[in-house]
PDB file of C-alpha atoms in Angstrom:
ATOM      1  CA  MET A   1     110.507  79.221  91.786  1.00 82.00           C
ATOM      2  CA  ARG A   2     108.411  82.201  92.331  1.00 94.00           C
ATOM      3  CA  GLU A   3     109.665  85.833  91.782  1.00 97.00           C
ATOM      4  CA  LEU A   4     108.112  88.814  93.823  1.00 98.00           C
ATOM      5  CA  THR A   5     108.239  92.294  92.703  1.00 98.00           C
ATOM      6  CA  ALA A   6     106.722  95.470  94.039  1.00 98.00           C
ATOM      7  CA  GLU A   7     106.160  98.976  92.218  1.00 98.00           C
ATOM      8  CA  PRO A   8     104.589 102.076  93.366  1.00 98.00           C
ATOM      9  CA  ARG A   9     102.003 103.343  90.984  1.00 98.00           C
ATOM     10  CA  THR A  10     100.294 106.756  91.055  1.00 98.00           C
ATOM     11  CA  TYR A  11      96.734 107.564  89.995  1.00 98.00           C
ATOM     12  CA  PRO A  12      95.298 111.132  89.723  1.00 98.00           C
ATOM     13  CA  ILE A  13      92.321 111.819  91.586  1.00 98.00           C
ATOM     14  CA  ARG A  14      89.193 113.389  90.205  1.00 96.00           C
ATOM     15  CA  GLY A  15      89.371 116.985  91.796  1.00 95.00           C
ATOM     16  CA  VAL A  16      90.465 117.017  95.344  1.00 96.00           C
ATOM     17  CA  PHE A  17      90.003 114.104  98.123  1.00 98.00           C
ATOM     18  CA  ARG A  18      89.785 116.071 101.306  1.00 98.00           C
ATOM     19  CA  ILE A  19      89.446 114.781 104.964  1.00 97.00           C
ATOM     20  CA  SER A  20      90.023 116.493 108.364  1.00 96.00           C
ATOM     21  CA  ARG A  21      93.765 115.553 108.170  1.00 94.00           C
ATOM     22  CA  GLY A  22      94.512 117.170 105.000  1.00 95.00           C
ATOM     23  CA  GLU A  23      93.889 116.777 101.251  1.00 96.00           C
ATOM     24  CA  LYS A  24      95.425 115.005  98.146  1.00 96.00           C
ATOM     25  CA  ARG A  25      95.213 115.142  94.426  1.00 98.00           C
ATOM     26  CA  THR A  26      96.705 111.740  93.617  1.00 98.00           C
ATOM     27  CA  ALA A  27      96.575 108.308  95.026  1.00 98.00           C
ATOM     28  CA  THR A  28      99.913 106.079  95.553  1.00 98.00           C
ATOM     29  CA  VAL A  29      99.439 102.631  95.733  1.00 98.00           C
ATOM     30  CA  ILE A  30     101.873  99.703  95.689  1.00 98.00           C
ATOM     31  CA  GLU A  31     101.217  96.840  93.183  1.00 98.00           C
ATOM     32  CA  VAL A  32     102.778  93.384  94.022  1.00 98.00           C
ATOM     33  CA  ALA A  33     103.412  90.705  91.290  1.00 98.00           C
ATOM     34  CA  ILE A  34     104.221  87.201  92.073  1.00 98.00           C
ATOM     35  CA  GLN A  35     105.411  85.303  89.050  1.00 98.00           C
ATOM     36  CA  ASP A  36     105.414  81.352  89.015  1.00 97.00           C
ATOM     37  CA  GLY A  37     106.264  80.068  85.475  1.00 96.00           C
ATOM     38  CA  ASP A  38     103.830  81.519  83.058  1.00 96.00           C
ATOM     39  CA  ARG A  39     101.222  82.595  85.738  1.00 97.00           C
ATOM     40  CA  ILE A  40     101.287  85.875  87.570  1.00 98.00           C
ATOM     41  CA  GLY A  41      99.178  86.995  90.695  1.00 98.00           C
ATOM     42  CA  ARG A  42      98.821  90.658  91.563  1.00 98.00           C
ATOM     43  CA  GLY A  43      97.763  92.601  94.621  1.00 98.00           C
ATOM     44  CA  GLU A  44      97.636  96.183  95.836  1.00 98.00           C
ATOM     45  CA  CYS A  45      97.965  98.171  98.893  1.00 98.00           C
ATOM     46  CA  VAL A  46      98.048 101.663 100.086  1.00 98.00           C
ATOM     47  CA  PRO A  47     100.604 103.207 102.652  1.00 98.00           C
ATOM     48  CA  TYR A  48      98.720 105.320 105.071  1.00 96.00           C
ATOM     49  CA  ALA A  49     100.546 108.164 106.906  1.00 95.00           C
ATOM     50  CA  ARG A  50      98.162 108.044 109.495  1.00 95.00           C
ATOM     51  CA  TYR A  51      99.764 104.934 110.683  1.00 96.00           C
ATOM     52  CA  GLY A  52     103.166 105.923 110.391  1.00 96.00           C
ATOM     53  CA  GLN A  53     103.495 104.227 106.848  1.00 98.00           C
ATOM     54  CA  THR A  54     105.365 105.436 103.956  1.00 98.00           C
ATOM     55  CA  THR A  55     105.742 104.003 100.464  1.00 98.00           C
ATOM     56  CA  GLU A  56     109.521 103.442 101.062  1.00 98.00           C
ATOM     57  CA  GLY A  57     108.736 101.531 104.431  1.00 98.00           C
ATOM     58  CA  VAL A  58     106.000  99.363 102.855  1.00 98.00           C
ATOM     59  CA  LEU A  59     108.355  98.527 100.014  1.00 98.00           C
ATOM     60  CA  ALA A  60     110.990  97.432 102.412  1.00 98.00           C
ATOM     61  CA  ASP A  61     108.356  95.236 104.230  1.00 98.00           C
ATOM     62  CA  ILE A  62     107.551  93.603 101.094  1.00 98.00           C
ATOM     63  CA  GLY A  63     111.018  93.187 100.401  1.00 97.00           C
ATOM     64  CA  ARG A  64     111.647  91.208 103.633  1.00 96.00           C
ATOM     65  CA  ALA A  65     109.050  88.861 102.715  1.00 96.00           C
ATOM     66  CA  ALA A  66     110.301  88.353  99.281  1.00 95.00           C
ATOM     67  CA  ALA A  67     112.778  85.218  99.953  1.00 94.00           C
ATOM     68  CA  SER A  68     109.910  83.336 101.894  1.00 96.00           C
ATOM     69  CA  VAL A  69     107.594  83.896  99.111  1.00 96.00           C
ATOM     70  CA  ALA A  70     110.012  82.880  96.473  1.00 93.00           C
ATOM     71  CA  ALA A  71     110.372  79.833  98.344  1.00 95.00           C
ATOM     72  CA  GLY A  72     106.884  78.985  98.238  1.00 95.00           C
ATOM     73  CA  ALA A  73     105.349  80.335 101.537  1.00 96.00           C
ATOM     74  CA  THR A  74     101.604  79.562 101.764  1.00 97.00           C
ATOM     75  CA  ILE A  75      99.007  82.109 102.519  1.00 98.00           C
ATOM     76  CA  ALA A  76      98.701  80.545 106.016  1.00 97.00           C
ATOM     77  CA  GLU A  77     102.445  80.809 106.528  1.00 97.00           C
ATOM     78  CA  LEU A  78     102.262  84.622 105.258  1.00 97.00           C
ATOM     79  CA  GLN A  79     100.216  85.310 108.510  1.00 97.00           C
ATOM     80  CA  HIS A  80     103.351  84.757 110.603  1.00 95.00           C
ATOM     81  CA  THR A  81     105.855  86.233 108.253  1.00 94.00           C
ATOM     82  CA  LEU A  82     104.398  89.850 108.380  1.00 96.00           C
ATOM     83  CA  PRO A  83     102.358  91.701 110.935  1.00 97.00           C
ATOM     84  CA  ALA A  84      98.970  93.078 109.933  1.00 98.00           C
ATOM     85  CA  GLY A  85      99.222  95.924 107.515  1.00 98.00           C
ATOM     86  CA  PRO A  86      99.406  96.880 103.840  1.00 98.00           C
ATOM     87  CA  ALA A  87     102.462  94.832 102.967  1.00 98.00           C
ATOM     88  CA  ARG A  88     100.812  91.713 103.862  1.00 98.00           C
ATOM     89  CA  ASN A  89      97.820  92.518 102.382  1.00 98.00           C
ATOM     90  CA  ALA A  90      99.326  93.213  98.964  1.00 98.00           C
ATOM     91  CA  ILE A  91     101.350  89.919  98.997  1.00 98.00           C
ATOM     92  CA  GLU A  92      98.385  87.763 100.277  1.00 98.00           C
ATOM     93  CA  CYS A  93      95.999  89.107  97.519  1.00 98.00           C
ATOM     94  CA  ALA A  94      98.725  88.368  94.894  1.00 98.00           C
ATOM     95  CA  LEU A  95      98.867  85.077  96.298  1.00 98.00           C
ATOM     96  CA  TRP A  96      95.187  84.474  96.074  1.00 98.00           C
ATOM     97  CA  ASP A  97      95.187  85.643  92.581  1.00 98.00           C
ATOM     98  CA  LEU A  98      98.144  83.329  91.596  1.00 98.00           C
ATOM     99  CA  GLN A  99      96.142  80.443  93.343  1.00 97.00           C
ATOM    100  CA  GLY A 100      93.092  81.367  91.401  1.00 97.00           C
ATOM    101  CA  ARG A 101      95.090  81.314  88.047  1.00 97.00           C
ATOM    102  CA  ALA A 102      96.291  77.980  88.726  1.00 96.00           C
ATOM    103  CA  GLY A 103      92.672  76.536  89.380  1.00 96.00           C
ATOM    104  CA  GLY A 104      93.052  76.694  93.048  1.00 95.00           C
ATOM    105  CA  PRO A 105      90.390  77.741  95.765  1.00 94.00           C
ATOM    106  CA  SER A 106      89.072  81.310  95.703  1.00 95.00           C
ATOM    107  CA  SER A 107      89.492  83.546  98.714  1.00 97.00           C
ATOM    108  CA  LEU A 108      85.543  83.956  98.248  1.00 95.00           C
ATOM    109  CA  ARG A 109      85.335  80.647 100.606  1.00 94.00           C
ATOM    110  CA  LEU A 110      86.551  82.749 103.447  1.00 95.00           C
ATOM    111  CA  PHE A 111      83.386  84.795 103.321  1.00 95.00           C
ATOM    112  CA  THR A 112      80.582  82.582 101.955  1.00 87.00           C
ATOM    113  CA  SER A 113      79.626  79.274 101.279  1.00 80.00           C
ATOM    114  CA  THR A 114      76.501  79.657  99.645  1.00 81.00           C
ATOM    115  CA  GLY A 115      77.432  80.197  96.033  1.00 84.00           C
ATOM    116  CA  PRO A 116      79.054  82.797  93.720  1.00 94.00           C
ATOM    117  CA  ALA A 117      79.813  86.414  94.951  1.00 96.00           C
ATOM    118  CA  GLN A 118      77.166  88.851  94.227  1.00 97.00           C
ATOM    119  CA  PRO A 119      77.093  92.516  93.231  1.00 98.00           C
ATOM    120  CA  VAL A 120      77.221  94.978  96.188  1.00 98.00           C
ATOM    121  CA  VAL A 121      75.829  98.435  96.728  1.00 98.00           C
ATOM    122  CA  SER A 122      78.699 100.737  97.648  1.00 98.00           C
ATOM    123  CA  ALA A 123      78.667 104.232  99.386  1.00 98.00           C
ATOM    124  CA  PHE A 124      79.931 107.175  97.324  1.00 98.00           C
ATOM    125  CA  THR A 125      82.380 109.701  99.243  1.00 98.00           C
ATOM    126  CA  LEU A 126      81.780 113.363  99.395  1.00 98.00           C
ATOM    127  CA  SER A 127      85.013 115.192 100.361  1.00 98.00           C
ATOM    128  CA  LEU A 128      85.136 117.498 103.275  1.00 98.00           C
ATOM    129  CA  ASP A 129      84.353 121.121 101.914  1.00 98.00           C
ATOM    130  CA  THR A 130      82.096 124.053 102.669  1.00 98.00           C
ATOM    131  CA  PRO A 131      78.471 123.301 103.140  1.00 98.00           C
ATOM    132  CA  GLU A 132      77.776 125.077  99.652  1.00 98.00           C
ATOM    133  CA  ALA A 133      80.282 122.912  97.907  1.00 98.00           C
ATOM    134  CA  MET A 134      79.336 119.765  99.550  1.00 98.00           C
ATOM    135  CA  GLY A 135      75.604 120.544  98.742  1.00 98.00           C
ATOM    136  CA  ALA A 136      76.559 120.905  95.090  1.00 98.00           C
ATOM    137  CA  ALA A 137      78.679 117.595  95.014  1.00 98.00           C
ATOM    138  CA  ALA A 138      75.506 115.999  96.705  1.00 98.00           C
ATOM    139  CA  ALA A 139      73.305 117.141  93.887  1.00 98.00           C
ATOM    140  CA  ALA A 140      75.916 116.011  91.452  1.00 98.00           C
ATOM    141  CA  ALA A 141      75.658 112.457  92.974  1.00 97.00           C
ATOM    142  CA  ALA A 142      72.059 112.306  93.895  1.00 92.00           C
ATOM    143  CA  ALA A 143      71.554 109.202  91.990  1.00 95.00           C
ATOM    144  CA  MET A 144      73.883 107.277  94.400  1.00 98.00           C
ATOM    145  CA  PRO A 145      71.641 105.502  97.091  1.00 98.00           C
ATOM    146  CA  VAL A 146      74.254 105.872  99.866  1.00 98.00           C
ATOM    147  CA  LEU A 147      76.539 109.020 100.401  1.00 98.00           C
ATOM    148  CA  LYS A 148      79.505 109.064 102.715  1.00 98.00           C
ATOM    149  CA  LEU A 149      80.271 112.315 103.946  1.00 98.00           C
ATOM    150  CA  LYS A 150      83.762 113.491 105.107  1.00 98.00           C
ATOM    151  CA  LEU A 151      83.226 115.787 108.109  1.00 98.00           C
ATOM    152  CA  GLY A 152      85.463 117.746 110.183  1.00 98.00           C
ATOM    153  CA  GLY A 153      83.826 119.289 113.558  1.00 96.00           C
ATOM    154  CA  ASP A 154      82.596 122.672 113.601  1.00 96.00           C
ATOM    155  CA  GLY A 155      80.228 123.331 110.786  1.00 97.00           C
ATOM    156  CA  ASP A 156      79.250 119.643 110.410  1.00 98.00           C
ATOM    157  CA  VAL A 157      75.570 120.278 110.847  1.00 98.00           C
ATOM    158  CA  GLU A 158      75.497 122.782 108.000  1.00 98.00           C
ATOM    159  CA  ARG A 159      77.249 120.390 105.945  1.00 98.00           C
ATOM    160  CA  VAL A 160      75.093 117.710 106.391  1.00 98.00           C
ATOM    161  CA  ARG A 161      72.090 119.812 105.950  1.00 98.00           C
ATOM    162  CA  ALA A 162      73.259 120.997 102.774  1.00 98.00           C
ATOM    163  CA  VAL A 163      73.610 117.427 101.577  1.00 98.00           C
ATOM    164  CA  ARG A 164      70.309 116.376 102.682  1.00 98.00           C
ATOM    165  CA  ALA A 165      68.604 119.034 100.957  1.00 98.00           C
ATOM    166  CA  ALA A 166      70.561 118.404  97.836  1.00 98.00           C
ATOM    167  CA  ALA A 167      69.915 114.498  97.925  1.00 98.00           C
ATOM    168  CA  PRO A 168      66.789 114.063  99.999  1.00 97.00           C
ATOM    169  CA  ARG A 169      66.317 110.339  99.187  1.00 97.00           C
ATOM    170  CA  ALA A 170      70.091 109.073  99.814  1.00 98.00           C
ATOM    171  CA  ARG A 171      70.942 107.146 102.635  1.00 98.00           C
ATOM    172  CA  LEU A 172      73.796 109.165 104.672  1.00 98.00           C
ATOM    173  CA  VAL A 173      76.707 107.741 106.469  1.00 98.00           C
ATOM    174  CA  ALA A 174      79.526 110.238 107.580  1.00 98.00           C
ATOM    175  CA  ASP A 175      83.339 109.880 108.663  1.00 98.00           C
ATOM    176  CA  ALA A 176      84.919 112.474 110.840  1.00 98.00           C
ATOM    177  CA  ASN A 177      88.243 111.063 110.814  1.00 98.00           C
ATOM    178  CA  GLU A 178      88.902 111.519 114.477  1.00 98.00           C
ATOM    179  CA  SER A 179      88.328 115.322 114.101  1.00 98.00           C
ATOM    180  CA  TRP A 180      85.555 115.515 116.949  1.00 98.00           C
ATOM    181  CA  THR A 181      85.675 116.257 120.674  1.00 97.00           C
ATOM    182  CA  PRO A 182      83.203 115.231 123.237  1.00 96.00           C
ATOM    183  CA  ARG A 183      81.547 118.551 122.784  1.00 95.00           C
ATOM    184  CA  HIS A 184      80.561 117.671 119.320  1.00 96.00           C
ATOM    185  CA  LEU A 185      78.993 114.300 120.408  1.00 94.00           C
ATOM    186  CA  ARG A 186      76.824 116.451 122.725  1.00 93.00           C
ATOM    187  CA  GLN A 187      75.927 119.170 120.350  1.00 94.00           C
ATOM    188  CA  VAL A 188      76.310 117.846 116.646  1.00 96.00           C
ATOM    189  CA  LEU A 189      75.459 114.262 116.876  1.00 96.00           C
ATOM    190  CA  PRO A 190      71.713 114.768 117.646  1.00 96.00           C
ATOM    191  CA  ALA A 191      71.244 117.040 114.721  1.00 97.00           C
ATOM    192  CA  LEU A 192      72.976 114.584 112.500  1.00 98.00           C
ATOM    193  CA  ALA A 193      70.465 111.951 113.637  1.00 97.00           C
ATOM    194  CA  GLU A 194      67.476 114.183 112.992  1.00 98.00           C
ATOM    195  CA  LEU A 195      68.771 114.616 109.323  1.00 98.00           C
ATOM    196  CA  GLY A 196      69.133 110.917 108.727  1.00 98.00           C
ATOM    197  CA  VAL A 197      72.829 110.135 109.320  1.00 98.00           C
ATOM    198  CA  GLU A 198      72.862 106.384 109.970  1.00 98.00           C
ATOM    199  CA  LEU A 199      76.345 105.569 110.785  1.00 98.00           C
ATOM    200  CA  LEU A 200      79.382 107.848 111.939  1.00 98.00           C
ATOM    201  CA  GLU A 201      82.986 106.452 111.651  1.00 98.00           C
ATOM    202  CA  GLN A 202      85.613 107.491 114.097  1.00 98.00           C
ATOM    203  CA  PRO A 203      84.519 110.746 115.772  1.00 98.00           C
ATOM    204  CA  LEU A 204      87.018 110.796 118.425  1.00 98.00           C
ATOM    205  CA  PRO A 205      90.755 110.188 118.120  1.00 98.00           C
ATOM    206  CA  ALA A 206      91.664 106.344 118.680  1.00 97.00           C
ATOM    207  CA  GLY A 207      93.001 106.086 122.053  1.00 93.00           C
ATOM    208  CA  SER A 208      91.005 109.110 123.345  1.00 96.00           C
ATOM    209  CA  ASP A 209      87.351 107.696 122.820  1.00 94.00           C
ATOM    210  CA  GLU A 210      86.204 106.866 126.288  1.00 94.00           C
ATOM    211  CA  ALA A 211      83.389 109.452 125.975  1.00 94.00           C
ATOM    212  CA  LEU A 212      81.765 107.203 123.520  1.00 96.00           C
ATOM    213  CA  ARG A 213      80.696 105.105 126.527  1.00 93.00           C
ATOM    214  CA  ASP A 214      78.256 107.682 127.513  1.00 79.00           C
ATOM    215  CA  TYR A 215      76.673 107.867 124.010  1.00 86.00           C
ATOM    216  CA  ALA A 216      73.436 106.101 123.543  1.00 86.00           C
ATOM    217  CA  GLY A 217      71.622 107.298 120.364  1.00 89.00           C
ATOM    218  CA  PRO A 218      70.205 106.206 117.065  1.00 93.00           C
ATOM    219  CA  VAL A 219      73.416 106.860 115.063  1.00 97.00           C
ATOM    220  CA  LEU A 220      75.658 103.855 114.882  1.00 98.00           C
ATOM    221  CA  ILE A 221      79.382 104.757 115.772  1.00 98.00           C
ATOM    222  CA  SER A 222      82.087 102.802 113.731  1.00 98.00           C
ATOM    223  CA  ALA A 223      85.587 102.153 114.877  1.00 98.00           C
ATOM    224  CA  ASP A 224      87.866 102.832 111.922  1.00 98.00           C
ATOM    225  CA  GLU A 225      91.293 104.172 113.087  1.00 98.00           C
ATOM    226  CA  SER A 226      90.486 102.277 116.536  1.00 98.00           C
ATOM    227  CA  CYS A 227      90.050  98.950 114.550  1.00 98.00           C
ATOM    228  CA  HIS A 228      92.733  97.030 112.916  1.00 98.00           C
ATOM    229  CA  ASP A 229      92.499  93.336 113.471  1.00 98.00           C
ATOM    230  CA  ARG A 230      90.880  91.048 116.026  1.00 98.00           C
ATOM    231  CA  SER A 231      93.238  92.085 118.538  1.00 97.00           C
ATOM    232  CA  SER A 232      91.350  95.545 118.549  1.00 97.00           C
ATOM    233  CA  LEU A 233      87.991  94.092 119.464  1.00 98.00           C
ATOM    234  CA  PRO A 234      88.308  93.867 123.238  1.00 97.00           C
ATOM    235  CA  ASP A 235      88.849  97.548 123.676  1.00 96.00           C
ATOM    236  CA  LEU A 236      85.838  98.341 121.433  1.00 97.00           C
ATOM    237  CA  ALA A 237      83.164  96.848 123.273  1.00 94.00           C
ATOM    238  CA  GLY A 238      81.134  99.268 125.006  1.00 95.00           C
ATOM    239  CA  LYS A 239      82.236 102.279 122.963  1.00 97.00           C
ATOM    240  CA  TYR A 240      81.320 101.388 119.319  1.00 98.00           C
ATOM    241  CA  SER A 241      78.398  99.586 117.850  1.00 97.00           C
ATOM    242  CA  ALA A 242      80.104  99.004 114.581  1.00 98.00           C
ATOM    243  CA  ILE A 243      83.596  98.374 113.133  1.00 98.00           C
ATOM    244  CA  THR A 244      85.153  99.344 109.750  1.00 98.00           C
ATOM    245  CA  VAL A 245      87.363  96.618 108.126  1.00 98.00           C
ATOM    246  CA  LYS A 246      89.749  97.440 105.546  1.00 98.00           C
ATOM    247  CA  LEU A 247      92.239  94.976 104.020  1.00 98.00           C
ATOM    248  CA  ASP A 248      95.173  97.282 104.432  1.00 98.00           C
ATOM    249  CA  LYS A 249      94.319  97.427 108.106  1.00 98.00           C
ATOM    250  CA  THR A 250      93.810  93.623 108.761  1.00 98.00           C
ATOM    251  CA  GLY A 251      96.754  92.632 106.332  1.00 98.00           C
ATOM    252  CA  GLY A 252      94.686  90.821 103.791  1.00 98.00           C
ATOM    253  CA  PRO A 253      91.561  88.761 103.302  1.00 98.00           C
ATOM    254  CA  THR A 254      92.353  85.925 105.734  1.00 98.00           C
ATOM    255  CA  GLU A 255      92.511  88.132 108.847  1.00 98.00           C
ATOM    256  CA  ALA A 256      89.684  90.136 107.529  1.00 98.00           C
ATOM    257  CA  ALA A 257      87.449  87.142 107.437  1.00 98.00           C
ATOM    258  CA  ALA A 258      88.241  86.109 110.825  1.00 98.00           C
ATOM    259  CA  LEU A 259      87.662  89.829 112.138  1.00 98.00           C
ATOM    260  CA  LEU A 260      84.151  90.067 110.309  1.00 98.00           C
ATOM    261  CA  ALA A 261      83.199  86.696 111.965  1.00 98.00           C
ATOM    262  CA  GLU A 262      84.512  87.580 115.493  1.00 98.00           C
ATOM    263  CA  ALA A 263      83.065  91.013 115.282  1.00 98.00           C
ATOM    264  CA  ARG A 264      79.665  89.879 114.224  1.00 97.00           C
ATOM    265  CA  SER A 265      79.657  87.328 116.988  1.00 98.00           C
ATOM    266  CA  ARG A 266      80.279  90.077 119.457  1.00 98.00           C
ATOM    267  CA  GLY A 267      77.209  91.813 118.029  1.00 98.00           C
ATOM    268  CA  PHE A 268      79.069  94.751 115.966  1.00 98.00           C
ATOM    269  CA  VAL A 269      77.516  95.947 112.767  1.00 98.00           C
ATOM    270  CA  THR A 270      80.236  95.571 110.132  1.00 98.00           C
ATOM    271  CA  MET A 271      81.263  97.987 107.478  1.00 98.00           C
ATOM    272  CA  LEU A 272      83.681  96.946 104.535  1.00 98.00           C
ATOM    273  CA  GLY A 273      85.846 100.106 103.621  1.00 98.00           C
ATOM    274  CA  CYS A 274      88.674 101.074 101.404  1.00 98.00           C
ATOM    275  CA  MET A 275      91.367 103.464 100.686  1.00 97.00           C
ATOM    276  CA  VAL A 276      91.625 105.576  97.629  1.00 98.00           C
ATOM    277  CA  ALA A 277      92.830 103.215  95.141  1.00 98.00           C
ATOM    278  CA  SER A 278      92.498 101.248  92.054  1.00 98.00           C
ATOM    279  CA  SER A 279      90.218  98.489  91.236  1.00 98.00           C
ATOM    280  CA  LEU A 280      92.993  95.773  92.036  1.00 98.00           C
ATOM    281  CA  SER A 281      92.473  96.869  95.532  1.00 98.00           C
ATOM    282  CA  MET A 282      88.798  96.814  95.458  1.00 98.00           C
ATOM    283  CA  ALA A 283      88.431  93.379  93.863  1.00 98.00           C
ATOM    284  CA  PRO A 284      89.209  91.525  96.937  1.00 98.00           C
ATOM    285  CA  GLY A 285      87.113  93.851  98.926  1.00 98.00           C
ATOM    286  CA  VAL A 286      83.962  92.960  96.850  1.00 98.00           C
ATOM    287  CA  LEU A 287      84.531  89.283  98.077  1.00 98.00           C
ATOM    288  CA  ALA A 288      84.941  90.417 101.686  1.00 98.00           C
ATOM    289  CA  ALA A 289      81.912  92.587 101.402  1.00 98.00           C
ATOM    290  CA  GLN A 290      79.513  89.596 100.920  1.00 97.00           C
ATOM    291  CA  GLN A 291      79.686  89.466 104.716  1.00 96.00           C
ATOM    292  CA  ALA A 292      79.535  93.331 105.625  1.00 98.00           C
ATOM    293  CA  ASP A 293      76.384  95.085 106.607  1.00 98.00           C
ATOM    294  CA  VAL A 294      77.674  98.227 104.991  1.00 98.00           C
ATOM    295  CA  VAL A 295      79.890  98.663 101.907  1.00 98.00           C
ATOM    296  CA  HIS A 296      82.265 101.409 100.980  1.00 98.00           C
ATOM    297  CA  LEU A 297      84.283 100.470  97.809  1.00 98.00           C
ATOM    298  CA  ASP A 298      84.236 103.576  95.782  1.00 98.00           C
ATOM    299  CA  GLY A 299      87.982 104.167  95.158  1.00 98.00           C
ATOM    300  CA  PRO A 300      88.038 103.751  91.462  1.00 98.00           C
ATOM    301  CA  LEU A 301      85.031 106.183  91.123  1.00 98.00           C
ATOM    302  CA  LEU A 302      87.197 108.869  92.737  1.00 98.00           C
ATOM    303  CA  LEU A 303      90.093 108.572  90.179  1.00 98.00           C
ATOM    304  CA  THR A 304      90.244 110.549  86.781  1.00 98.00           C
ATOM    305  CA  ARG A 305      91.373 106.922  85.391  1.00 97.00           C
ATOM    306  CA  ASP A 306      91.363 103.425  86.785  1.00 98.00           C
ATOM    307  CA  ARG A 307      93.805 100.468  85.901  1.00 96.00           C
ATOM    308  CA  GLU A 308      92.701  98.430  82.881  1.00 95.00           C
ATOM    309  CA  PRO A 309      90.944  96.187  82.947  1.00 96.00           C
ATOM    310  CA  GLY A 310      88.940  97.500  86.052  1.00 98.00           C
ATOM    311  CA  LEU A 311      85.941  96.422  87.925  1.00 98.00           C
ATOM    312  CA  ARG A 312      82.534  97.025  86.424  1.00 98.00           C
ATOM    313  CA  TYR A 313      80.623  99.787  88.236  1.00 98.00           C
ATOM    314  CA  ASP A 314      76.707 100.441  87.480  1.00 98.00           C
ATOM    315  CA  GLY A 315      76.562 103.623  89.481  1.00 97.00           C
ATOM    316  CA  ALA A 316      76.864 102.544  92.999  1.00 97.00           C
ATOM    317  CA  LEU A 317      76.474  98.795  92.134  1.00 98.00           C
ATOM    318  CA  VAL A 318      79.895  97.113  92.196  1.00 98.00           C
ATOM    319  CA  HIS A 319      80.329  93.671  90.294  1.00 98.00           C
ATOM    320  CA  PRO A 320      82.477  91.033  91.534  1.00 98.00           C
ATOM    321  CA  PRO A 321      85.827  90.824  89.729  1.00 98.00           C
ATOM    322  CA  THR A 322      86.321  88.706  86.604  1.00 97.00           C
ATOM    323  CA  ALA A 323      89.517  86.747  86.142  1.00 97.00           C
ATOM    324  CA  GLU A 324      90.909  89.430  83.859  1.00 97.00           C
ATOM    325  CA  VAL A 325      90.968  91.853  86.866  1.00 98.00           C
ATOM    326  CA  TRP A 326      91.646  89.428  89.810  1.00 98.00           C
ATOM    327  CA  ALA A 327      91.366  85.656  90.005  1.00 98.00           C
ATOM    328  CA  GLY A 328      91.559  85.333  93.679  1.00 97.00           C
TER     329      GLY A 328
END
């Protein structure tokens, strides 16, 4: 009989991770382990306060599924046991890992049928700060081919201009984390386009983004806080040209694969994103990223120490997980 356990873990962040909603110096994750005989499968998730999640609440959600998992619930059955969210993601990833260690099919089959997973290039995050500080951070990360800038509203043109001057060859994407108003769309976005920003995540608050229907410009607008799973897609049409997929929002690889497929069929550009977390969170994301147009899986690079063993990063190039990291 299986046994499920869940334990919070805290990783120190390199410096400060700052977005428009606040800042943090540590990343708290929840690691789920499912033991079946001498095999152990692991998965990881991140409770996110923006969605009303707490460590205690996600642990309680995981606990409510423990009996069915112990009794042998399958990955397919899990989709009906818990709603989309971090608890289901951690459990599903642990089940994939357990299945892989028993020689069963990999979750990679959800995302590609053309062969083994390939390394992917990840964007690298620059936290929200003054233009001078963000320019200095960009100079230090100038070798990264794609930089993801955290923005905050007023002053964003100066921030992006400083980054562009410090890293003239980097591709730029940005994330406003709901901090903009329609005024910023009119006054700031054209300047960001001139500076080469290719994609902007969630400029307006989720549920207050109707003004995006009036936007027609070269910068792709991606739904992050507005997009959780396939049920989000109908409301996004006509407002967003891209979506940001995160396993902690979809509730695991199964729904992530379905969301990516349906989004592509509806004409959305797709971005595979992450929370600040360890390689255990990123590993299934690398497989999901095989079907994404833009990849943002730099969580471990933002930590002062990753879990061991961790994923292999060659600069911005993230390699698929070995069995020592995650076998799912």
